[in-house]
Amino acid sequence: MKWPGIIEAYREFLPVTDDTPIVTLEEGGTPLIRSPRLAAEIGADIDLYLKFEGANPTGSFKDRGMTLAISKAKEDGAKAVICASTGNTSASAAAYSAHAGMEAYVLIPEGKITLGKLSQAMIHKATILQIDGNFDEALCLVKEIAENYPVTLVNSLNPYRLQGQKTGAFEVCDQLDYAPDHHFLPVGNAGNITAYWMGYKDYYNAGKIDSLPKMIGFQAAGAAPIVRGKIIKNPKTIATAIRIGNPASWKQAEAAAAESQGRIDMVTDDEIVTAYRMIAGLEGIYCEPASAAGVAGLIKLNKTGYFKSGDKVVCTLTGHGLKDADFSLTISEKPASISGSMDELVKALGF
Ligand code: AN7
């Protein structure tokens, strides 16, 4: 059967009616990849799976929320949407708006989003404004615009975004046939960890699963307001997607961690890069740096003896590595150049 996108796949759990015009790029249905080589390398006796959200149409998990947010905006008669973004939300908003025939306005922190993401918003014809400020400042501005002008906010403050994103949890349970023991995620604006927890609880209440995972979120150490318990005015990390100092879903994310007996913790940029390399080199999965924060956290917790033998563990890899190919090039060994003769080739291959 043709995959219909997350709204048709999970309609009974979502706030749509027969009158809702469904705007979909057939997002969702992403791979849940068993990753035994990574688990073995870090010495963890666990059953590890990576949920690769880079396989969504615009290359990140944002598409799950955007299909619903744009469909509902269209149902309400909106002609335009607006968001602030560290990159992926703007790429997704631009693509779904184009598909719906709506305008998209996006505010981004100048020089702090990757070229891959910027190029997506540009080619989908969003109106892009780069501000001399960070994501948190951009979010304040767009919130006020949406309150005063005829344009719908599609940041995760829009409740339909998290409703759509919770389908990531449904898919994990459907793919495994049970709920994992632990679910790891990177945390930026803190929407996705909130959404996954909603999804797991919905499935539990519907009798589809008989246990709930611990929700474990990881922030970058230079952008870790929840862990440090205070707003970070000037967040810093190479993981630009999660360079956020005042998360919109701060309280909800804390509640998800507390209710599930999980936690929110942080990892350094070095730990993120180590995890990023391992995911690509050991499992063949190319994610963007921010996406590796959850796995970096798993590695950190494993060293403390956190897991029980045989624990079922899922990490969401939130975005595709091609979004930030520049970063991977800067940390990879340059390819060797050879003349093209067979002799030189055989020698270079080490045969
Ligand atoms: C790859 O695009 O906030 O904790 O404006 O792009 O739900 O915010 C992106 C966030 C993790 C954090 N991984 O998720 C935006 C934006 C990637 C991301 C996060 C983001 P939340």
XYZ file of C-alpha atoms and ligand atoms in Angstrom:
372
model
C 0.000 0.000 0.000
C 1.140 3.537 -0.731
C 2.170 5.348 2.467
C -0.393 8.164 2.880
C 1.479 10.534 5.211
C 1.003 10.834 8.959
C -2.456 12.415 9.009
C -4.156 9.589 7.102
C -2.041 6.969 8.875
C -3.015 8.201 12.360
C -6.225 10.141 11.699
C -8.069 8.756 14.763
C -5.449 10.291 17.082
C -5.313 13.707 15.387
C -7.574 16.801 15.487
C -8.822 16.586 11.891
C -12.312 16.160 10.396
C -13.610 15.150 6.979
C -13.562 18.861 6.094
C -9.843 19.343 6.835
C -7.909 19.765 3.575
C -4.904 17.473 3.990
C -1.654 19.084 2.875
C 0.909 16.287 2.797
C 4.251 15.478 1.232
C 3.811 11.903 2.504
C 5.982 12.503 5.551
C 6.517 9.883 8.250
C 6.916 6.144 7.763
C 10.616 6.675 8.486
C 13.103 3.837 9.119
C 13.708 2.459 12.609
C 17.142 0.982 12.122
C 18.575 -1.676 14.413
C 22.103 -0.550 15.334
C 24.047 -3.411 16.947
C 27.472 -2.218 15.769
C 27.086 1.099 17.549
C 25.845 -0.625 20.717
C 28.797 -3.046 20.645
C 31.348 -0.282 20.035
C 30.245 1.598 23.145
C 30.039 -1.621 25.171
C 26.297 -1.404 25.802
C 24.379 -4.674 26.150
C 21.166 -3.135 24.816
C 18.816 -3.566 21.867
C 19.408 -0.243 20.109
C 17.351 1.352 17.318
C 17.790 4.669 15.541
C 14.641 6.382 14.229
C 15.944 8.191 11.162
C 13.860 11.316 10.712
C 16.247 12.589 8.057
C 14.225 10.366 5.719
C 11.294 12.800 5.803
C 10.503 14.853 2.654
C 12.414 17.968 3.751
C 14.962 15.960 5.726
C 13.788 16.478 9.292
C 11.122 15.522 11.841
C 9.546 18.963 11.451
C 7.488 17.632 8.525
C 5.302 15.592 10.900
C 4.152 18.743 12.653
C 4.092 20.908 9.557
C 1.654 18.726 7.597
C -0.904 19.186 10.371
C -0.145 22.859 11.099
C -0.439 23.802 7.418
C -3.549 21.655 6.864
C -5.280 23.319 9.822
C -4.139 26.785 8.718
C -5.644 26.082 5.302
C -8.860 24.827 6.896
C -9.041 28.109 8.829
C -8.627 30.097 5.608
C -5.104 31.375 6.288
C -3.207 32.719 3.285
C 0.185 32.987 4.978
C 2.252 31.447 7.765
C 5.249 32.691 9.727
C 7.967 31.104 11.853
C 11.305 31.739 13.494
C 13.820 28.993 12.911
C 17.265 27.568 13.429
C 16.750 26.146 9.934
C 14.672 22.994 9.773
C 11.330 24.569 10.680
C 11.850 27.188 7.972
C 12.694 24.531 5.365
C 9.593 22.530 6.280
C 7.264 25.547 6.514
C 8.483 26.757 3.117
C 7.937 23.370 1.452
C 4.473 22.693 2.904
C 3.353 26.278 2.180
C 4.448 25.888 -1.429
C 2.512 22.621 -1.653
C -0.569 24.315 -0.168
C -0.289 27.446 -2.308
C 0.293 29.658 0.721
C 2.904 32.273 1.558
C 5.632 31.528 4.102
C 7.576 34.165 6.021
C 10.601 33.016 7.965
C 12.898 34.796 10.410
C 16.327 33.303 10.936
C 19.422 34.290 12.912
C 21.816 35.708 10.308
C 24.816 33.471 9.634
C 23.665 30.810 12.106
C 21.680 28.441 9.939
C 23.270 25.913 7.639
C 23.425 26.519 3.894
C 21.457 23.337 3.189
C 18.507 24.596 5.231
C 18.730 28.129 3.872
C 18.778 26.797 0.312
C 15.580 24.814 0.999
C 13.669 27.854 2.263
C 14.923 29.854 -0.724
C 14.047 27.380 -3.463
C 10.543 26.905 -1.994
C 10.080 30.678 -2.335
C 9.663 31.644 1.297
C 10.168 35.291 2.171
C 13.295 35.064 4.303
C 14.434 37.732 6.734
C 17.750 37.304 8.533
C 17.912 39.122 11.851
C 20.865 40.433 13.775
C 19.905 38.309 16.762
C 19.434 34.692 17.819
C 16.540 32.227 17.497
C 14.973 33.261 20.812
C 14.794 36.890 19.707
C 13.371 35.870 16.323
C 10.669 33.801 18.065
C 9.593 36.785 20.210
C 9.206 38.886 17.076
C 7.145 36.380 15.086
C 4.868 35.685 18.059
C 3.955 39.352 18.186
C 3.463 39.571 14.422
C 1.098 36.575 14.466
C -0.929 38.180 17.270
C -1.393 41.419 15.356
C -1.488 40.548 11.654
C -3.304 38.020 9.429
C -0.649 35.326 9.450
C -0.566 31.973 11.278
C 2.355 31.078 13.540
C 3.776 27.622 12.717
C 6.426 27.362 15.399
C 5.745 24.617 17.926
C 3.688 27.073 20.010
C 1.087 26.196 17.384
C -0.543 23.180 19.106
C -1.016 21.287 15.824
C 2.759 21.039 15.409
C 3.188 18.860 18.495
C 0.049 16.867 17.656
C 1.635 15.934 14.339
C 5.053 15.265 15.835
C 3.629 12.809 18.380
C 3.140 10.359 15.479
C 6.873 9.627 15.733
C 6.095 7.739 18.952
C 3.207 5.863 17.294
C 5.503 4.686 14.519
C 8.174 3.481 16.938
C 5.578 1.365 18.775
C 4.064 0.044 15.528
C 7.499 -0.829 14.164
C 8.691 -2.577 17.344
C 5.303 -3.942 18.426
C 5.952 -2.577 21.916
C 7.185 0.606 23.589
C 10.939 0.889 24.232
C 12.342 1.157 27.769
C 14.219 4.382 27.025
C 13.742 7.023 24.345
C 16.571 9.505 23.695
C 16.191 12.821 21.840
C 18.090 16.053 21.284
C 16.403 19.044 22.958
C 16.321 22.553 21.487
C 13.003 24.352 21.710
C 11.842 21.237 23.619
C 8.826 20.534 21.426
C 9.764 17.109 20.145
C 10.368 15.450 23.517
C 7.021 16.903 24.630
C 5.325 15.555 21.482
C 6.797 12.042 21.751
C 5.653 11.806 25.360
C 2.109 12.821 24.306
C 2.252 10.144 21.615
C 3.370 7.392 23.965
C 0.671 8.344 26.482
C -2.017 8.376 23.763
C -0.984 4.884 22.647
C -0.897 3.644 26.242
C -4.377 5.035 26.953
C -5.679 3.436 23.746
C -4.333 0.049 24.902
C -1.842 -0.195 22.027
C 1.169 -0.547 24.346
C 1.381 -1.795 27.920
C 4.369 0.178 29.172
C 5.826 3.658 28.737
C 9.441 4.590 28.021
C 11.622 6.883 30.082
C 12.026 10.122 28.096
C 15.631 11.278 28.035
C 16.532 14.577 26.418
C 19.972 16.045 25.786
C 20.867 19.688 25.274
C 24.207 21.001 24.019
C 26.297 22.194 26.984
C 26.588 25.724 25.548
C 22.830 25.888 25.016
C 21.439 24.063 28.041
C 18.916 26.364 29.750
C 16.789 23.523 31.134
C 19.767 21.716 32.685
C 21.229 24.910 34.119
C 17.829 26.181 35.260
C 18.161 29.586 33.649
C 17.719 31.316 30.286
C 20.954 31.356 28.278
C 21.208 34.785 26.628
C 23.936 33.865 24.158
C 23.718 30.120 23.440
C 26.680 28.533 21.677
C 27.117 25.143 19.997
C 28.247 23.689 16.672
C 24.845 21.967 16.617
C 23.131 25.076 15.215
C 19.698 23.405 15.115
C 19.603 23.342 18.931
C 21.288 26.694 19.560
C 18.344 27.844 21.691
C 18.534 29.591 25.071
C 14.880 29.909 26.091
C 12.844 26.911 24.894
C 9.134 27.439 24.221
C 8.183 24.014 25.651
C 10.540 24.221 28.648
C 7.940 23.275 31.299
C 6.306 20.555 29.186
C 9.688 18.947 28.509
C 10.513 18.965 32.214
C 7.134 17.376 32.900
C 7.752 14.664 30.271
C 11.103 13.807 31.849
C 9.669 13.832 35.384
C 6.468 11.867 34.645
C 8.376 9.194 32.729
C 11.194 9.003 35.312
C 13.615 10.065 32.606
C 15.812 13.145 32.628
C 17.127 16.138 30.719
C 20.896 16.424 30.689
C 23.608 17.892 28.474
C 26.558 16.854 26.292
C 29.548 18.847 25.054
C 30.129 19.653 21.393
C 33.018 17.157 21.408
C 30.702 14.422 22.654
C 28.173 15.352 19.950
C 30.822 15.133 17.211
C 32.078 11.765 18.498
C 28.537 10.364 18.387
C 27.931 11.917 14.935
C 31.002 10.182 13.534
C 30.065 6.839 15.106
C 26.510 6.877 13.751
C 27.809 7.534 10.233
C 30.858 5.271 10.383
C 29.386 2.279 12.223
C 25.794 2.233 11.038
C 25.826 4.082 7.715
C 23.377 6.722 8.835
C 24.126 10.344 8.020
C 22.449 12.720 10.458
C 23.128 16.353 11.230
C 25.206 17.270 14.304
C 22.242 18.281 16.513
C 20.629 14.919 15.817
C 23.587 13.137 17.376
C 23.033 14.782 20.773
C 20.667 11.993 21.865
C 23.181 9.288 20.979
C 25.935 11.303 22.668
C 23.750 11.283 25.757
C 23.239 7.533 25.489
C 27.012 7.043 25.369
C 27.413 9.304 28.399
C 24.759 7.496 30.456
C 26.045 4.072 29.430
C 29.405 4.905 31.007
C 27.633 5.379 34.346
C 26.110 1.869 34.187
C 22.672 3.277 33.486
C 21.259 0.459 31.359
C 20.076 -3.024 32.304
C 21.110 -5.901 30.065
C 18.686 -6.242 27.148
C 17.046 -2.820 27.554
C 15.183 -1.673 24.437
C 16.480 1.761 23.506
C 15.389 4.129 20.733
C 17.180 7.336 19.726
C 15.517 9.779 17.356
C 17.925 11.162 14.746
C 16.064 14.366 13.980
C 17.607 15.593 10.705
C 19.625 14.571 7.659
C 23.397 15.014 7.491
C 23.250 16.607 4.040
C 21.674 19.636 5.697
C 25.103 20.456 7.079
C 27.518 18.816 4.656
C 29.937 21.707 5.291
C 30.352 20.573 8.878
C 31.036 16.958 7.997
C 33.610 18.051 5.415
C 35.488 20.098 8.008
C 35.928 17.064 10.290
C 36.566 14.411 7.606
C 39.830 13.340 6.035
C 40.287 14.850 2.568
C 40.231 12.358 -0.340
C 43.646 11.573 -1.848
C 44.334 12.604 -5.447
C 46.075 10.146 -7.781
C 47.103 10.308 -11.434
C 44.667 7.685 -12.657
C 47.208 5.023 -13.641
C 46.483 1.403 -12.608
C 49.833 1.138 -10.830
C 49.184 4.127 -8.668
C 45.603 2.999 -7.978
C 46.676 -0.474 -6.841
C 49.283 1.097 -4.591
C 46.847 3.638 -3.161
C 44.319 0.869 -2.409
C 47.004 -1.005 -0.539
C 46.707 -4.296 -2.483
C 17.727 18.590 13.651
O 14.094 24.453 13.076
O 13.971 24.686 16.492
O 13.518 20.359 20.959
O 13.704 26.200 14.292
O 16.272 21.001 13.757
O 11.660 20.088 19.309
O 13.094 22.122 19.270
C 14.907 22.926 15.233
C 15.089 22.025 16.228
C 16.608 18.777 17.131
C 15.304 20.300 18.515
N 17.185 18.377 15.992
O 13.962 19.917 18.580
C 13.992 24.995 14.169
C 14.270 24.221 15.404
C 17.076 19.107 14.876
C 16.359 20.307 14.890
C 15.907 19.951 17.210
C 15.779 20.760 16.096
P 12.995 20.657 19.585
